[in-house]
XYZ file of C-alpha atoms in Angstrom:
682
model
C 59.830 -134.521 193.792
C 61.726 -136.123 196.839
C 59.219 -134.768 199.310
C 56.117 -135.673 197.067
C 54.063 -138.495 198.756
C 51.931 -139.843 195.711
C 53.330 -140.392 192.269
C 50.069 -140.293 190.833
C 50.112 -136.454 190.386
C 53.507 -136.493 188.746
C 53.038 -139.226 185.633
C 52.933 -137.161 182.290
C 52.942 -140.385 179.972
C 54.155 -143.640 179.956
C 55.454 -146.254 177.283
C 54.352 -149.924 177.485
C 57.770 -151.260 175.865
C 55.541 -153.631 173.924
C 58.308 -154.782 171.752
C 60.571 -155.529 174.719
C 57.920 -157.309 177.173
C 56.152 -159.172 174.034
C 59.778 -160.872 173.304
C 60.690 -161.449 176.637
C 57.043 -163.147 177.601
C 57.336 -165.234 173.771
C 54.186 -163.190 172.704
C 55.959 -161.023 169.998
C 54.465 -163.402 167.345
C 50.912 -161.799 168.215
C 52.411 -158.593 167.079
C 54.301 -155.955 169.345
C 51.735 -153.086 168.927
C 50.015 -153.591 172.191
C 50.865 -155.212 175.459
C 50.686 -159.025 175.844
C 52.357 -160.635 178.941
C 52.343 -163.965 180.920
C 51.359 -164.403 184.663
C 54.068 -164.889 187.253
C 56.538 -163.170 184.857
C 57.852 -159.390 185.203
C 57.147 -156.826 182.604
C 58.491 -153.415 182.845
C 56.826 -149.924 181.548
C 58.478 -146.475 181.543
C 56.971 -143.574 183.436
C 57.883 -139.921 182.255
C 57.321 -137.647 185.211
C 56.000 -133.927 184.648
C 59.034 -132.350 186.791
C 61.506 -133.131 189.154
C 63.382 -136.433 189.800
C 62.296 -139.541 191.724
C 63.776 -140.967 194.665
C 63.702 -144.535 196.029
C 61.553 -145.221 199.097
C 60.005 -141.685 199.186
C 57.225 -141.915 196.457
C 54.090 -143.920 196.397
C 51.643 -145.160 193.670
C 48.501 -147.252 193.804
C 47.831 -149.427 191.196
C 44.683 -151.621 190.418
C 44.542 -154.719 188.054
C 41.121 -155.766 186.975
C 39.519 -158.051 184.192
C 36.047 -158.438 183.223
C 32.764 -156.941 183.690
C 32.298 -157.453 187.622
C 35.998 -156.931 188.875
C 35.970 -158.334 192.449
C 38.965 -159.021 195.079
C 36.584 -161.833 196.229
C 36.474 -163.415 192.805
C 40.390 -162.565 192.081
C 39.134 -160.677 189.177
C 40.209 -157.275 190.557
C 43.966 -156.743 192.586
C 44.955 -153.671 194.541
C 48.966 -153.284 195.382
C 51.342 -150.760 195.896
C 54.846 -150.447 194.927
C 57.202 -152.632 196.784
C 61.185 -152.194 197.374
C 61.153 -155.556 195.487
C 59.013 -157.617 193.023
C 57.400 -160.522 194.386
C 56.545 -162.942 191.730
C 53.867 -164.978 193.844
C 51.265 -162.200 193.564
C 50.427 -158.839 192.074
C 53.388 -156.763 192.748
C 55.125 -153.379 191.400
C 58.448 -151.831 191.899
C 60.632 -149.048 190.611
C 63.531 -150.772 189.264
C 65.446 -148.164 187.320
C 67.609 -145.735 188.399
C 66.229 -142.049 190.138
C 65.408 -139.522 187.713
C 62.741 -138.021 185.516
C 62.097 -141.629 184.026
C 61.089 -144.165 185.831
C 61.242 -148.097 185.354
C 58.352 -149.775 186.650
C 58.433 -153.467 186.971
C 55.015 -155.377 187.190
C 54.212 -158.853 187.857
C 50.830 -160.254 187.966
C 50.193 -163.513 189.954
C 51.253 -166.977 188.787
C 47.382 -168.000 189.197
C 45.469 -164.615 188.282
C 42.614 -165.347 185.466
C 43.933 -164.860 182.091
C 42.096 -162.224 179.813
C 41.887 -158.756 178.613
C 43.097 -156.354 181.907
C 43.036 -152.686 182.886
C 45.694 -151.404 185.043
C 45.121 -148.367 186.836
C 48.075 -146.041 187.685
C 46.609 -144.070 190.523
C 44.637 -141.044 188.938
C 47.245 -141.102 185.867
C 45.273 -143.011 183.841
C 44.958 -146.545 182.727
C 46.927 -149.179 180.491
C 45.527 -152.134 179.102
C 46.888 -155.479 178.475
C 46.609 -159.125 177.636
C 47.376 -161.766 180.213
C 48.364 -165.184 179.238
C 49.152 -168.618 180.938
C 52.748 -168.925 181.254
C 54.232 -172.460 181.267
C 57.601 -170.938 181.611
C 56.824 -170.173 185.319
C 57.331 -173.055 187.845
C 54.278 -171.703 189.771
C 52.011 -171.542 187.006
C 49.652 -174.487 186.870
C 50.719 -175.046 183.227
C 54.216 -174.965 183.983
C 56.221 -177.407 181.845
C 59.969 -177.906 182.404
C 61.505 -178.639 179.143
C 62.468 -175.926 176.655
C 62.069 -178.042 173.295
C 58.720 -179.333 174.520
C 57.464 -175.667 175.123
C 58.725 -175.103 171.651
C 56.604 -177.612 170.097
C 53.438 -177.579 172.516
C 52.999 -174.166 172.903
C 54.896 -172.044 170.134
C 54.841 -173.846 166.863
C 52.042 -172.729 164.615
C 51.888 -175.952 162.743
C 52.059 -179.688 163.186
C 51.436 -183.120 161.932
C 47.786 -184.990 162.542
C 47.735 -188.875 162.112
C 44.914 -189.892 160.087
C 44.767 -193.122 157.755
C 44.703 -196.515 159.868
C 46.598 -198.321 162.283
C 48.461 -200.365 159.801
C 49.442 -197.139 157.700
C 49.410 -193.924 159.656
C 48.960 -191.016 157.380
C 50.479 -187.637 158.248
C 48.297 -184.728 157.596
C 49.623 -181.219 158.029
C 47.867 -178.518 159.744
C 48.331 -174.830 160.100
C 47.577 -174.033 164.130
C 48.204 -170.576 163.126
C 47.813 -169.411 166.937
C 49.663 -166.191 166.769
C 48.048 -165.016 163.383
C 46.155 -161.446 163.315
C 42.984 -161.463 165.246
C 43.422 -165.088 166.430
C 44.052 -164.377 170.245
C 41.073 -161.839 170.266
C 38.958 -164.381 168.617
C 39.988 -166.910 171.312
C 39.035 -164.529 173.935
C 35.885 -163.923 172.311
C 35.059 -167.626 172.453
C 35.527 -167.919 176.345
C 33.377 -164.779 176.600
C 30.351 -166.381 174.474
C 30.424 -169.674 176.459
C 27.115 -170.062 178.079
C 28.851 -170.450 181.896
C 30.456 -166.511 181.103
C 26.855 -165.241 179.709
C 25.088 -166.667 182.693
C 27.670 -165.290 185.381
C 30.322 -163.489 183.834
C 31.688 -162.467 187.074
C 32.224 -166.535 188.148
C 33.445 -167.429 184.539
C 36.132 -164.711 184.644
C 37.241 -166.092 188.095
C 37.269 -169.346 186.406
C 39.954 -168.269 183.895
C 42.569 -168.859 186.455
C 42.308 -172.541 186.366
C 43.073 -174.038 182.858
C 41.087 -177.246 183.971
C 38.313 -174.859 183.730
C 39.466 -173.259 180.666
C 39.882 -176.505 179.041
C 36.635 -177.874 179.872
C 35.038 -174.720 178.643
C 36.844 -175.063 175.252
C 36.177 -178.590 174.839
C 32.139 -177.477 175.073
C 32.908 -174.095 172.713
C 34.644 -175.724 169.709
C 31.660 -177.799 168.957
C 28.211 -175.721 168.672
C 25.649 -178.571 170.003
C 24.749 -176.455 173.043
C 25.885 -172.917 172.397
C 27.547 -170.442 170.140
C 30.254 -172.622 169.369
C 32.855 -172.529 166.738
C 32.178 -175.848 164.417
C 29.220 -177.698 163.688
C 30.088 -181.587 163.063
C 28.875 -183.555 159.852
C 29.378 -187.241 159.438
C 27.589 -187.870 156.177
C 28.411 -187.122 152.529
C 26.068 -184.292 152.514
C 27.707 -181.031 153.207
C 25.100 -178.325 151.849
C 25.458 -175.066 153.411
C 29.218 -175.537 154.077
C 32.335 -177.438 153.154
C 33.970 -181.068 153.660
C 36.081 -181.443 157.002
C 38.486 -182.417 154.453
C 38.751 -178.788 153.099
C 40.275 -177.411 156.071
C 44.039 -176.998 155.921
C 44.486 -175.156 159.218
C 42.650 -173.254 162.179
C 42.995 -169.926 161.036
C 40.214 -169.694 158.271
C 37.624 -171.463 160.596
C 38.446 -168.899 163.488
C 38.170 -165.924 161.570
C 34.897 -167.130 159.874
C 33.054 -168.035 163.285
C 34.168 -164.137 164.364
C 33.005 -162.833 161.313
C 29.753 -164.460 160.866
C 28.287 -163.067 164.586
C 29.431 -166.440 166.454
C 27.235 -168.806 163.752
C 28.811 -172.141 163.632
C 31.361 -172.781 160.843
C 30.109 -175.860 158.651
C 31.759 -178.743 158.761
C 33.828 -180.445 161.265
C 34.757 -183.716 162.270
C 37.350 -185.127 164.787
C 40.766 -183.980 163.740
C 38.963 -180.672 162.933
C 37.668 -180.052 166.502
C 40.862 -181.365 168.042
C 42.954 -178.935 165.906
C 40.743 -175.906 166.498
C 41.254 -176.627 170.076
C 44.905 -177.374 170.133
C 44.770 -173.527 168.425
C 42.936 -171.661 170.902
C 45.174 -173.510 173.909
C 48.171 -172.887 172.393
C 47.219 -169.115 171.973
C 46.152 -168.525 175.630
C 49.399 -170.387 176.604
C 48.329 -173.833 177.630
C 50.796 -176.633 176.173
C 49.034 -179.112 174.133
C 48.912 -181.537 171.420
C 46.623 -183.200 168.960
C 46.452 -187.324 169.683
C 45.152 -190.036 167.258
C 43.674 -193.233 168.742
C 43.254 -196.023 165.979
C 40.282 -198.420 166.619
C 38.752 -195.903 168.938
C 35.433 -197.435 170.584
C 32.254 -195.435 170.992
C 30.869 -197.028 173.805
C 27.022 -195.267 174.143
C 26.013 -197.129 177.238
C 28.916 -197.294 179.287
C 29.260 -201.113 179.643
C 32.443 -200.910 178.480
C 31.661 -203.536 175.744
C 31.174 -202.858 171.957
C 28.893 -205.156 170.676
C 29.180 -205.684 166.805
C 26.824 -207.399 164.353
C 27.194 -208.701 161.011
C 24.744 -210.750 158.579
C 25.236 -214.022 157.144
C 27.645 -212.834 154.711
C 30.055 -210.997 156.972
C 28.877 -207.694 156.341
C 28.481 -205.303 159.257
C 25.051 -204.486 160.299
C 25.085 -200.704 161.586
C 24.449 -200.076 165.569
C 24.818 -197.191 168.196
C 27.894 -198.774 169.415
C 30.835 -197.990 166.941
C 34.150 -198.767 166.352
C 35.945 -195.493 164.872
C 38.909 -196.321 162.173
C 40.729 -193.601 164.402
C 39.547 -190.871 166.499
C 41.580 -187.564 167.454
C 41.572 -185.466 170.853
C 43.224 -183.302 172.553
C 45.863 -183.591 175.334
C 46.782 -180.684 177.656
C 49.582 -179.888 180.319
C 48.408 -179.112 183.691
C 48.903 -179.920 187.434
C 45.517 -181.442 188.839
C 45.020 -180.068 192.648
C 41.848 -181.600 192.829
C 43.837 -184.814 192.568
C 47.008 -186.397 193.613
C 50.398 -185.178 192.334
C 50.855 -188.320 190.264
C 47.911 -187.133 188.355
C 49.484 -184.138 187.112
C 50.869 -183.515 183.709
C 48.746 -184.627 180.344
C 45.002 -184.220 180.316
C 42.794 -185.551 177.592
C 40.050 -183.695 176.583
C 37.500 -183.968 173.373
C 35.820 -181.295 171.664
C 34.059 -183.674 169.290
C 30.563 -183.885 170.135
C 29.867 -187.618 171.178
C 28.095 -187.794 174.446
C 26.692 -185.467 177.057
C 29.039 -184.589 179.970
C 26.726 -182.794 183.292
C 24.196 -182.050 180.524
C 26.866 -180.508 178.052
C 28.452 -182.154 174.869
C 31.980 -181.749 176.532
C 34.606 -184.314 177.639
C 37.509 -183.778 179.851
C 39.834 -182.927 181.072
C 40.364 -186.460 182.617
C 44.433 -187.499 183.741
C 45.776 -189.505 180.989
C 47.370 -191.679 184.061
C 43.982 -191.965 185.620
C 42.756 -194.260 182.356
C 46.066 -196.206 182.449
C 45.450 -197.094 186.059
C 41.600 -197.577 185.802
C 40.695 -194.704 187.920
C 37.401 -193.969 186.915
C 35.951 -191.899 189.448
C 38.012 -189.018 188.804
C 37.090 -186.090 187.118
C 35.978 -185.789 184.317
C 34.554 -188.529 181.998
C 37.218 -191.177 182.972
C 34.614 -194.065 181.901
C 34.190 -192.670 178.532
C 37.803 -192.114 177.586
C 38.722 -195.717 179.137
C 36.135 -197.250 176.936
C 37.577 -195.381 174.036
C 41.262 -197.182 174.508
C 40.036 -200.326 176.133
C 36.428 -201.721 175.522
C 36.017 -205.015 174.488
C 34.681 -206.183 171.357
C 32.118 -208.989 171.101
C 30.806 -210.041 167.528
C 27.382 -211.481 166.797
C 26.358 -213.222 163.474
C 22.436 -212.445 162.868
C 21.014 -215.238 160.952
C 18.151 -215.275 158.211
C 15.818 -217.416 161.083
C 16.287 -214.422 163.659
C 18.850 -215.995 165.989
C 22.244 -215.001 166.815
C 25.562 -216.483 167.316
C 28.901 -215.376 168.631
C 31.841 -214.997 166.566
C 35.348 -215.527 167.333
C 37.120 -212.121 166.387
C 40.451 -210.945 167.493
C 39.480 -206.902 167.313
C 41.099 -205.032 170.080
C 40.663 -201.078 170.196
C 42.913 -198.516 171.405
C 45.918 -199.101 168.898
C 48.727 -197.173 168.191
C 47.790 -194.014 170.049
C 49.936 -191.386 168.190
C 50.960 -187.778 168.264
C 53.587 -185.777 166.515
C 57.082 -186.011 167.857
C 58.741 -182.833 169.352
C 61.039 -181.206 166.873
C 60.296 -183.337 164.056
C 57.544 -184.586 161.835
C 57.929 -188.367 162.917
C 54.924 -190.096 164.651
C 55.783 -190.877 168.517
C 53.854 -193.766 169.565
C 52.056 -192.777 173.114
C 50.151 -195.944 173.728
C 51.928 -196.495 176.681
C 50.550 -193.684 178.403
C 47.289 -195.149 178.357
C 47.790 -198.721 178.366
C 49.694 -201.163 180.127
C 51.096 -203.916 178.065
C 48.438 -206.401 176.835
C 48.012 -209.657 179.491
C 50.333 -207.770 181.872
C 49.689 -207.782 185.530
C 49.239 -204.307 185.504
C 46.850 -204.421 183.000
C 44.473 -206.778 185.000
C 45.108 -204.872 187.922
C 43.800 -201.525 186.180
C 40.888 -203.489 184.640
C 39.963 -204.860 188.035
C 40.254 -201.422 189.468
C 37.844 -200.175 186.544
C 35.721 -203.121 187.047
C 36.037 -204.359 183.331
C 34.957 -207.701 184.544
C 34.014 -208.540 181.075
C 37.492 -208.078 179.241
C 38.814 -210.028 182.320
C 36.506 -213.017 181.863
C 35.996 -212.844 178.059
C 38.501 -215.284 177.286
C 37.276 -216.564 173.865
C 38.596 -220.090 173.086
C 40.845 -220.138 169.601
C 38.753 -222.507 167.671
C 41.726 -223.538 165.859
C 40.880 -222.380 162.325
C 42.430 -218.917 161.741
C 41.833 -216.376 158.963
C 43.659 -213.152 158.525
C 43.624 -210.499 155.975
C 47.054 -209.820 154.223
C 47.498 -206.929 151.871
C 50.393 -205.551 149.308
C 51.847 -201.958 149.476
C 51.184 -200.843 146.273
C 47.358 -199.933 146.890
C 47.192 -196.379 145.492
C 43.890 -194.478 144.335
C 43.563 -195.398 141.054
C 44.999 -198.923 140.943
C 43.669 -202.326 140.568
C 45.135 -204.635 143.412
C 44.671 -207.896 145.236
C 43.925 -208.554 148.830
C 44.153 -212.152 150.572
C 42.652 -213.881 152.803
C 44.660 -216.546 154.684
C 42.941 -219.441 156.368
C 45.050 -221.668 158.337
C 43.986 -225.299 160.174
C 45.848 -225.413 163.254
C 43.828 -228.673 164.278
C 44.755 -232.257 164.099
C 41.982 -232.992 161.735
C 40.767 -232.115 158.442
C 38.413 -229.324 158.268
C 35.807 -228.505 155.700
C 34.599 -224.708 155.808
C 32.869 -221.962 153.983
C 34.829 -218.546 153.333
C 33.050 -215.315 152.837
C 35.396 -212.553 151.733
C 33.965 -209.271 150.898
C 34.867 -205.415 150.714
C 33.167 -202.042 151.068
C 33.707 -198.652 151.374
C 33.565 -197.160 154.645
C 34.074 -193.643 156.484
C 36.894 -193.098 159.283
C 33.840 -193.467 161.678
C 32.633 -196.729 160.819
C 29.971 -195.783 158.674
C 29.728 -198.709 155.807
C 29.165 -197.934 152.338
C 28.728 -199.769 149.113
C 30.114 -203.059 148.262
C 33.565 -203.215 146.356
C 34.522 -206.871 145.749
C 32.725 -209.774 147.275
C 34.048 -213.758 146.843
C 32.043 -216.808 148.549
C 33.763 -220.045 148.686
C 31.306 -223.017 149.597
C 34.108 -225.557 149.971
C 37.242 -224.915 151.519
C 39.120 -227.873 152.489
C 42.428 -227.993 154.506
C 44.233 -230.685 155.933
C 45.703 -230.467 159.379
C 48.193 -227.836 159.854
C 47.238 -226.670 156.061
C 46.771 -223.059 155.040
C 44.895 -221.432 151.947
C 45.494 -218.376 150.656
C 42.221 -216.571 148.703
C 43.135 -213.338 146.429
C 40.251 -210.985 146.000
C 40.591 -208.280 142.935
C 39.514 -204.672 143.872
C 39.042 -202.591 140.549
C 39.169 -199.078 140.534
C 36.292 -199.085 137.870
C 34.034 -200.535 140.806
C 35.362 -198.761 144.059
C 36.255 -195.504 142.600
C 32.953 -194.139 142.837
C 32.070 -195.784 146.239
C 34.993 -194.172 148.150
C 34.447 -191.611 150.691
C 36.788 -188.645 151.196
C 38.818 -190.948 153.432
C 39.939 -193.231 150.986
C 39.177 -196.045 153.486
C 38.037 -200.172 152.297
C 36.752 -202.303 155.005
C 37.962 -206.073 154.210
C 36.211 -208.855 156.208
C 36.521 -212.412 155.820
C 33.805 -214.991 157.571
C 35.078 -218.282 158.022
C 32.648 -221.026 159.024
C 33.524 -224.165 160.088
C 30.727 -226.895 158.870
C 31.529 -229.835 161.543
C 31.626 -227.412 164.800
C 29.256 -224.450 163.275
C 31.535 -222.058 164.820
C 32.414 -218.750 163.132
C 36.144 -216.669 162.638
C 35.718 -213.290 161.491
C 39.059 -211.041 160.608
C 38.678 -207.591 159.619
C 40.876 -205.022 158.455
C 40.201 -201.508 156.941
C 42.922 -200.559 154.399
C 43.513 -197.038 152.952
C 44.606 -195.991 149.718
C 47.220 -193.391 148.908
C 46.514 -190.386 147.119
C 49.274 -189.128 144.517
C 52.389 -187.374 146.163
C 52.374 -183.686 146.099
C 56.049 -182.521 145.182
C 56.987 -179.086 146.479
C 59.900 -177.013 145.483
C 60.816 -173.430 146.989
C 62.214 -171.291 144.513
C 64.373 -168.404 145.753
C 66.668 -167.708 148.873
C 63.877 -168.083 151.795
C 64.296 -164.593 153.700
C 62.178 -162.598 155.706
C 59.813 -160.224 153.476
C 61.168 -161.597 150.115
C 58.945 -163.063 147.741
C 59.206 -166.588 147.152
C 57.696 -168.945 144.715
C 56.625 -172.583 145.431
C 56.376 -174.998 142.424
C 53.926 -177.656 143.062
C 53.508 -180.641 141.175
C 51.091 -183.553 141.332
C 51.082 -186.591 139.054
C 47.521 -187.802 138.030
C 47.907 -191.544 139.081
C 44.141 -192.421 138.271
C 43.096 -193.923 135.132
C 40.532 -190.819 134.002
C 40.956 -187.250 133.336
C 41.119 -184.467 136.001
C 39.279 -181.353 135.494
C 38.938 -177.844 137.554
C 42.435 -178.670 139.022
C 43.619 -176.226 141.877
C 46.206 -176.095 144.347
C 45.856 -174.126 147.606
C 48.566 -173.070 149.984
C 48.597 -171.406 153.612
C 51.369 -171.427 156.069
C 51.828 -169.467 159.608
C 54.008 -166.266 158.774
C 54.161 -167.525 155.113
C 51.330 -166.258 153.531
C 50.286 -163.323 155.393
C 47.634 -164.960 157.489
C 45.527 -165.899 153.987
C 44.918 -168.826 152.078
C 46.270 -168.332 148.547
C 45.195 -170.319 145.444
C 46.072 -171.108 141.722
C 43.836 -172.910 139.222
C 44.858 -174.700 136.261
C 43.697 -173.632 133.121
C 43.842 -176.886 131.303
C 42.627 -180.869 132.083
C 45.201 -183.069 133.382
C 44.980 -186.522 131.632
C 46.169 -189.847 133.144
C 49.844 -189.928 133.880
C 50.277 -186.136 133.537
C 51.531 -183.652 135.906
C 49.275 -180.800 137.333
C 51.717 -177.989 137.790
C 51.372 -174.531 139.526
C 53.823 -171.873 140.723
C 52.091 -169.915 143.689
C 54.025 -166.715 145.421
C 54.376 -165.797 148.996
C 56.062 -163.545 151.020
C 57.445 -164.999 154.335
C 56.845 -162.284 157.668
C 58.911 -164.014 160.273
C 62.030 -166.163 160.243
C 62.564 -169.690 161.452
C 61.236 -173.124 160.633
C 57.817 -172.952 158.720
C 55.501 -175.580 157.231
C 53.961 -174.693 153.978
C 50.184 -176.728 153.614
C 49.540 -177.556 150.149
C 45.925 -178.645 149.115
C 44.849 -180.313 145.708
C 41.300 -180.533 144.356
C 40.024 -181.253 141.251
C 36.956 -183.127 139.541
C 37.857 -187.074 140.218
C 40.346 -186.279 142.993
C 40.097 -183.931 146.095
C 41.446 -182.876 149.275
C 44.994 -184.246 148.668
C 47.368 -183.107 151.516
C 51.087 -182.416 151.236
C 53.587 -179.715 152.661
C 57.035 -178.547 152.511
C 59.242 -177.538 155.490
C 60.986 -174.037 154.973
C 63.513 -172.392 156.923
C 63.069 -168.638 156.748
C 66.244 -166.362 157.229
C 66.724 -163.312 158.506
């Protein structure tokens, strides 16, 4: 073979060394039955020659890597290259790296900016191999490079996580199974890219765009919702979930993605913001983009782009629905990447939002926009800076509509963009990242950012404190099923006696701000306060009244409206409270080891004053339950104070720290979430 010019005639067969390569490229959790590698990183295959021995520097081999239906060197979806003396990780390259002999070790590297997706690699005339190429956040030349191993473990490799819901005063950790490495999920993620309208219109250009994580993140922002395309999820923000299931039903992304794939790309019904964000997170991690789900409490939905949320209340202080909304919380996605289209200071976390709220360039999508641009008030940058800026910074102006049709402004201290939260790296604790989006309130830096954003209303809108204060205080024992008191605290900070009227009400409310029925109301016509005086007014909330009115969010809106008889001024305090569900307790029976059957003993105490019927526990967990959902139904009812208790069996498939996600449903108590972290030994 030392006299042979072209190796292609002498290759008999090959071994893709999938187990070694996939492990080396951190894709082995997808399986080791096919080759899945990352760009900008060398992988090796073994070539078995028909006869003779290979001598370095003598043989040659022409290789062609192609992706997409219309591969083109112009679009970067086709690359032709031969053997080099050494691997060049900055471009497509190949080199023989093993010793001379009848078996060659061929090392290959994809360019660090190559489009991701399915590839064929032609080995001269000997045949073709197939592989999948992903983004590589471990490669310094990749646009998604992240220089922190613990962060990469969290934001790329972790298959489970925590999404924060509840309220700003009481964030509730909701477990989620991202499951990006479960069987078939990567193929579904690539199908989602193929079904996007840009690909259907011009596949060559779309496949070329997949080299750029900015482009792919924007495509995913549109494709996770189905408003303009064959996207994954249909949103629903009412109590009518006919033809589907409540968004609270989902425990993870795997079932959603598989349903979409098996139902001919028909949208899965239904999703809300945390579901949209979590599914987008699963897809992004599967493709190799570091990402995390973020929760913004008191999130503004500004429909007209004026950075002002105008809220209206009636004479009793009850909210009147309008297009501009303040959501109790809203979840979106942050993805890590460079922004070569902007200055380098805007590299890093980029916010994108797959929840369909407003159109961007004619499509229901949002972002990616650098989080730094939001903080600095740079609203001319791509994409959708104004909308995201308003979510965390919009001014809130409250008006009272009187019976005669007139309106009057009400003093209120509402502030949007509070306690912006995400899961901490390496633990289930909440990390507050508000400082990444906003400067401290009242600081010089905040004023500069607002000036740059032309947020004049917030700079000029300095309401004068009327001297009468009203705040809402609560106790710590607000559990679903209990009766409890909430308090309006009225303070007179003036030098004169005050006579006023206090309207203190409560109503059920969804997390997106849609109000429901009255849970309790009190109208005190004659509240007298001496100078510096304070009065505490209690409002009793009884389960017999609020129980049937609560949405699945377990939220109650408290509103206290104080009317000064002398000055005719009004002051409003609003607070949303979340009622705790009973705790789910999980005990693992047996020694947790790979491929060893385990039992989860799951218990929930019925803290409601009513009987629970049709009780069912459900579990799922990445590499714990075989990619499936496992359920167990109780045969009997559970009375007040009694325990619902089951054993559910499962067999772990991989070692490491795993999260077993648990869900409980019954006639009167539904979508109670819990979890248990389990360390699986080898």
